[in-house]
């Protein structure tokens, strides 16, 4: 029997892709193995968001290549797996990738693994299923490769998602996590007639509606058997009142991931994030007024080009005011293709690390202190 092995790097979207790739292989009669040496095909789902993520892929491929040397001494088994690379590193020109990664046998765009409804494949968790609701991103934050790696925003059809989640509930899933780079703008890309069709049947027309995310949450909320609905990731500027109202429904997760990236207005502007620190704090306050028990986590980048100590301190202040329950703090990594790549990455690794530690200690190592601040923005 043929076997496949998958290694995944990066975000929840990649994990969801992995589940679908697994489904693709299973449908062809392959079995999964956790040992690459047993596999006929080794698939690596890559992340390109930071250089360190790419470095790990290079390291893994070097290791894998050691076991697929064509002519091994007599008596030693020759492993003949094929190495297949997919995921966000495919944003680079193929010629460049082939040169940099000569041991990779095939480069396959993620869209070439023909995806099917997630009811047709197993989920890595038996309790919580990952459900992608959109692909890509239109925001072009100046540091970020996602719009290049995953293309423009495309929302999955509304009924398809509802149908998929109904199926998951029937199969006993109690929790789902809706996935997208910017879930709050779900449906923004649908033609107006399409949007109106859904809004009419849900009587939402009184609201000024730009997206269908709130409508999607309300619809999924009615599905029997489901107990918890989470979603990743929210962008502060698309999180409108209508969404906040839907978030207050009882089955919606009381954890909200709301990346702020920086607490300094000038840096936020340079990052092409469309809000100020004050806008963010006001939004947090509005959410907490409506949903008092909500916990908020975030993503932050330290050492963005030109970030002064004072600007960094503005981020520290914002974090203290919000009282995040957790934060993914990243040291800025210049990425080819992005707008910020043109800026000089002048902050040393040592200094980035110092700033990283301050925030990591404040937010992730100090929950007690955090709690003290939780009431601040209420
Ligand atoms: N769609 C999500 C984030 C996707 S990337 C959002 O809009 O928030 C995940 C996280 O990686 C980002 O939130 C950011 O904090 C970090 N990141 C992205 N590009 C980066 C870069 N060039 N250097 C360092 N961190 C980066
Ligand atoms: Fe990247 Fe910004 Fe899109 Fe998030 S919103 S994926 S950070 S471009």
XYZ file of C-alpha atoms and ligand atoms in Angstrom:
412
model
C 0.000 0.000 0.000
C 1.288 3.453 -0.877
C 1.884 5.868 1.950
C 2.150 9.633 2.323
C 3.707 11.833 4.981
C 2.791 15.481 5.558
C 4.705 18.133 7.454
C 3.002 21.458 8.012
C 4.467 24.845 8.953
C 2.610 28.054 9.776
C -0.945 29.103 10.471
C -4.319 27.414 10.986
C -5.087 27.920 7.297
C -2.126 25.691 6.455
C -3.375 23.091 8.928
C -6.773 23.185 7.195
C -5.035 22.783 3.831
C -3.174 19.795 5.245
C -6.452 18.109 6.144
C -7.602 18.563 2.582
C -4.341 17.295 1.118
C -4.719 14.230 3.342
C -8.247 13.777 1.935
C -6.823 13.995 -1.594
C -4.381 11.158 -0.874
C -6.898 9.021 1.000
C -9.273 9.265 -1.955
C -6.469 7.771 -4.059
C -5.965 4.839 -1.709
C -2.851 6.138 0.088
C -2.446 5.688 3.828
C -0.908 8.279 6.104
C 2.336 7.573 7.931
C 4.084 9.550 10.635
C 7.474 8.210 9.479
C 8.837 9.937 6.383
C 11.088 6.955 5.595
C 8.032 4.749 5.094
C 6.421 7.186 2.689
C 6.231 7.145 -1.088
C 5.372 10.825 -1.099
C 6.483 13.459 1.407
C 4.449 16.664 1.252
C 5.705 19.841 2.906
C 3.173 22.618 3.468
C 5.320 25.739 3.747
C 4.988 29.114 5.452
C 6.642 32.231 4.081
C 5.546 34.855 6.577
C 8.973 35.146 8.215
C 12.448 34.088 7.162
C 12.730 31.729 10.144
C 9.728 29.742 8.827
C 11.458 29.332 5.456
C 14.749 28.392 7.121
C 13.014 25.508 8.863
C 11.759 24.243 5.503
C 15.300 24.333 4.062
C 16.586 22.427 7.104
C 13.901 19.748 6.809
C 14.510 19.237 3.091
C 18.252 18.855 3.657
C 17.536 16.157 6.226
C 15.022 14.380 4.019
C 17.417 14.493 1.084
C 20.004 12.493 3.023
C 17.741 9.441 2.882
C 16.932 9.570 -0.783
C 20.448 9.320 -2.202
C 20.063 7.268 -5.416
C 22.839 4.687 -4.896
C 23.382 3.592 -1.320
C 25.990 0.974 -0.343
C 24.807 -2.633 -0.755
C 22.602 -3.878 2.026
C 21.198 -0.490 2.933
C 17.709 0.238 1.879
C 17.216 3.011 -0.548
C 14.339 5.296 0.348
C 12.574 6.400 -2.764
C 10.127 8.997 -1.619
C 9.190 11.924 -3.720
C 9.483 15.320 -2.005
C 6.592 17.623 -2.858
C 6.600 21.263 -1.818
C 3.409 23.282 -1.525
C 2.047 26.229 0.493
C 3.042 29.864 0.714
C 6.665 29.502 -0.486
C 5.254 28.906 -3.954
C 4.959 32.689 -4.217
C 8.555 32.654 -5.505
C 9.262 32.105 -9.223
C 9.613 28.388 -9.972
C 13.091 28.897 -11.404
C 14.283 30.407 -8.120
C 12.748 27.599 -6.065
C 14.260 24.901 -8.293
C 17.690 26.434 -7.875
C 17.369 26.877 -4.118
C 15.781 23.474 -3.498
C 17.270 20.962 -5.951
C 16.138 18.032 -3.798
C 12.472 18.822 -4.209
C 10.858 16.636 -6.884
C 7.656 18.593 -7.422
C 6.338 22.049 -6.657
C 2.551 21.947 -6.444
C 0.311 24.956 -5.928
C -2.060 24.337 -3.073
C -5.037 24.859 -5.412
C -3.878 21.863 -7.466
C -4.815 19.498 -4.700
C -8.455 19.396 -5.708
C -10.276 20.225 -2.519
C -13.561 18.704 -1.639
C -16.159 19.367 1.002
C -14.574 18.751 4.386
C -17.260 16.177 5.227
C -15.404 13.869 2.876
C -12.205 13.835 4.873
C -11.002 13.365 8.401
C -10.125 16.327 10.598
C -6.995 16.252 12.714
C -9.138 16.999 15.734
C -12.229 14.939 16.470
C -13.762 17.737 18.496
C -13.109 20.922 16.582
C -13.212 21.105 12.780
C -11.423 23.813 10.813
C -13.641 25.366 8.162
C -12.038 27.792 5.705
C -14.584 30.424 4.669
C -12.349 32.472 2.403
C -8.974 32.469 0.703
C -6.444 35.236 0.200
C -6.293 38.835 1.366
C -6.736 42.292 -0.180
C -5.198 44.345 2.590
C -1.565 44.529 1.606
C -0.192 45.385 5.025
C 3.234 46.623 4.014
C 5.206 43.824 5.719
C 3.056 40.876 4.710
C 3.438 38.246 1.965
C -0.026 36.735 2.331
C -1.671 38.685 -0.548
C 1.189 37.533 -2.799
C 1.290 33.971 -1.535
C -2.459 33.351 -1.379
C -3.817 35.865 -3.847
C -6.811 38.183 -3.576
C -9.754 37.623 -1.283
C -12.269 35.038 -2.501
C -15.150 34.043 -0.216
C -16.569 30.530 -0.338
C -20.251 30.343 -1.271
C -22.540 30.897 1.714
C -24.683 27.775 1.247
C -21.613 25.606 0.754
C -20.263 26.632 4.171
C -23.639 26.180 5.886
C -24.035 22.762 4.290
C -20.531 21.739 5.338
C -21.085 22.811 8.940
C -24.474 21.044 9.078
C -22.695 17.901 7.924
C -19.991 18.313 10.570
C -22.628 18.750 13.278
C -24.400 15.594 12.058
C -21.102 13.732 12.337
C -20.819 14.811 15.952
C -18.524 17.836 15.798
C -19.363 20.192 18.635
C -16.897 22.948 17.788
C -15.852 24.643 14.587
C -13.264 27.301 13.800
C -13.970 29.441 10.755
C -10.794 30.398 8.964
C -9.718 33.285 6.772
C -6.992 35.914 6.733
C -9.652 38.498 7.361
C -12.913 36.764 8.273
C -14.706 40.033 9.051
C -14.814 40.886 5.368
C -16.419 37.558 4.417
C -18.722 38.058 1.435
C -17.525 41.563 0.602
C -16.506 40.209 -2.792
C -19.978 38.824 -3.629
C -22.005 40.757 -6.238
C -24.679 43.062 -4.703
C -27.636 40.837 -5.781
C -26.012 37.918 -4.003
C -25.497 39.923 -0.811
C -29.076 41.188 -0.906
C -30.415 37.645 -1.281
C -28.933 36.653 2.069
C -29.618 39.883 3.825
C -33.287 39.825 2.752
C -33.905 36.446 4.227
C -32.300 37.419 7.480
C -33.950 40.780 7.771
C -30.687 42.553 8.279
C -31.391 45.352 5.848
C -31.687 47.983 8.536
C -28.007 47.714 9.202
C -25.467 49.257 6.949
C -23.941 46.033 5.699
C -20.682 45.725 3.875
C -20.044 42.067 4.507
C -21.897 38.869 5.295
C -19.867 37.673 8.255
C -22.488 38.547 10.871
C -25.158 36.832 8.780
C -22.951 33.767 8.463
C -22.384 33.648 12.241
C -26.123 33.974 12.916
C -26.966 31.228 10.446
C -24.346 28.803 11.765
C -25.424 29.597 15.298
C -28.827 28.000 14.586
C -27.336 24.632 13.643
C -28.324 22.035 16.252
C -25.545 20.059 17.947
C -22.908 22.746 17.551
C -21.755 24.139 20.871
C -18.950 26.527 20.033
C -18.049 28.669 17.017
C -14.637 30.331 16.865
C -13.027 32.288 14.065
C -9.595 33.474 12.968
C -8.487 36.169 12.113
C -10.273 39.477 12.631
C -9.061 42.779 11.291
C -9.833 45.747 13.522
C -11.100 47.965 10.714
C -13.652 45.470 9.365
C -15.116 44.500 12.718
C -18.381 46.459 12.533
C -21.261 46.769 15.007
C -23.285 44.153 13.214
C -20.497 41.612 13.746
C -20.109 42.584 17.404
C -23.834 41.961 17.896
C -23.589 38.532 16.298
C -20.497 37.772 18.419
C -22.599 38.226 21.545
C -24.653 35.102 20.686
C -24.089 32.411 23.316
C -22.305 29.799 21.174
C -19.696 32.226 19.871
C -16.279 31.720 21.465
C -15.443 34.235 24.179
C -11.887 34.429 22.895
C -11.292 36.972 20.135
C -8.040 37.142 18.197
C -7.603 40.757 17.148
C -4.119 41.517 15.780
C -2.995 45.053 16.569
C 0.601 44.791 15.219
C 1.675 48.105 16.814
C 0.409 50.670 19.305
C 2.014 53.603 17.503
C 0.060 55.594 14.913
C 3.039 56.406 12.707
C 4.145 52.756 12.588
C 0.557 51.624 11.952
C 0.408 54.059 9.030
C 3.688 52.724 7.657
C 2.327 49.207 8.068
C -0.733 50.210 6.006
C -3.065 49.251 8.828
C -6.149 51.455 8.618
C -6.581 52.464 12.261
C -4.897 54.373 15.063
C -4.073 53.124 18.568
C -7.084 55.086 19.797
C -9.406 53.481 17.218
C -8.214 50.089 18.440
C -8.809 50.933 22.106
C -12.271 52.286 21.304
C -13.098 49.107 19.437
C -11.943 46.969 22.369
C -14.078 49.059 24.686
C -17.115 48.681 22.434
C -16.646 44.911 22.270
C -16.228 44.642 26.039
C -19.313 46.727 26.665
C -21.369 44.353 24.532
C -19.590 41.143 25.613
C -18.138 41.705 29.108
C -16.552 38.262 29.450
C -14.603 38.423 26.183
C -10.873 37.649 26.261
C -8.698 39.244 23.626
C -5.436 38.038 22.113
C -3.285 39.661 19.475
C -0.351 39.634 17.051
C 2.423 42.233 17.359
C 5.476 42.953 15.233
C 8.509 44.503 16.957
C 11.380 46.224 15.175
C 9.458 47.371 12.096
C 11.805 49.639 10.042
C 12.301 52.951 11.838
C 10.535 51.909 15.073
C 12.023 54.133 17.780
C 12.142 53.304 21.482
C 9.324 55.802 22.024
C 7.192 54.180 19.347
C 7.871 50.764 20.853
C 6.814 52.120 24.265
C 3.522 53.200 22.698
C 2.940 49.537 21.892
C 3.816 48.554 25.469
C 1.321 51.145 26.748
C -1.411 49.894 24.448
C -0.828 46.327 25.618
C -1.089 47.406 29.238
C -4.327 49.225 28.522
C -5.958 46.329 26.698
C -4.783 43.466 28.909
C -4.369 40.854 26.198
C -4.620 37.279 27.392
C -2.014 36.200 24.861
C 0.101 37.627 22.080
C 2.056 36.211 19.182
C 4.964 38.626 19.172
C 7.115 38.512 16.031
C 10.424 40.156 15.228
C 10.114 42.028 11.931
C 11.439 40.018 9.008
C 11.847 41.751 5.619
C 10.003 39.863 2.874
C 10.691 40.068 -0.829
C 7.728 41.496 -2.848
C 6.267 43.456 0.076
C 6.186 47.275 0.218
C 8.219 47.409 3.450
C 11.028 45.444 1.801
C 12.214 48.738 0.322
C 12.688 50.221 3.810
C 15.980 49.683 5.589
C 15.716 46.940 8.197
C 18.063 48.824 10.503
C 17.063 47.513 13.922
C 19.502 44.854 15.101
C 18.396 41.352 15.926
C 19.537 41.920 19.499
C 17.328 44.972 19.869
C 14.370 43.239 18.239
C 14.861 40.396 20.687
C 14.936 42.803 23.633
C 11.631 44.367 22.531
C 10.177 40.918 21.861
C 11.047 39.785 25.383
C 9.519 42.842 27.025
C 6.173 42.174 25.366
C 6.366 38.422 25.753
C 7.066 38.820 29.488
C 4.338 41.431 29.877
C 1.617 39.484 28.099
C 2.490 35.802 27.975
C 4.447 35.361 31.208
C 2.414 37.586 33.401
C -1.251 36.659 33.361
C -1.799 38.090 36.843
C -0.635 41.526 35.841
C -2.751 41.168 32.778
C -5.882 40.588 34.775
C -5.239 43.798 36.622
C -5.496 45.666 33.350
C -8.480 43.779 32.059
C -10.877 46.207 33.623
C -9.123 49.259 32.178
C -10.938 49.520 28.876
C -14.306 48.431 30.178
N -4.274 37.792 8.569
C -3.675 37.973 9.818
C -2.205 37.674 9.887
C -1.507 36.828 8.925
S 0.237 36.675 9.132
C -3.878 39.430 10.236
O -4.193 40.264 9.453
O -3.643 39.711 11.373
C 0.372 36.259 10.849
C 1.185 37.215 11.650
O 2.535 37.151 11.261
C 0.819 38.682 11.495
O -0.246 39.048 12.283
C 2.089 39.402 11.881
O 2.114 39.709 13.246
C 3.173 38.381 11.545
N 3.923 38.807 10.367
C 3.474 38.917 9.100
N 4.456 39.359 8.289
C 5.554 39.539 9.081
C 6.884 39.990 8.840
N 7.272 40.352 7.626
N 7.724 40.030 9.878
C 7.336 39.666 11.127
N 6.105 39.240 11.400
C 5.214 39.176 10.398
Fe -1.262 40.047 5.876
Fe -2.499 42.289 6.531
Fe -3.738 40.483 4.986
Fe -3.297 39.961 7.569
S -4.595 41.615 6.728
S -2.943 38.606 5.836
S -1.346 40.949 7.934
S -1.932 41.661 4.437
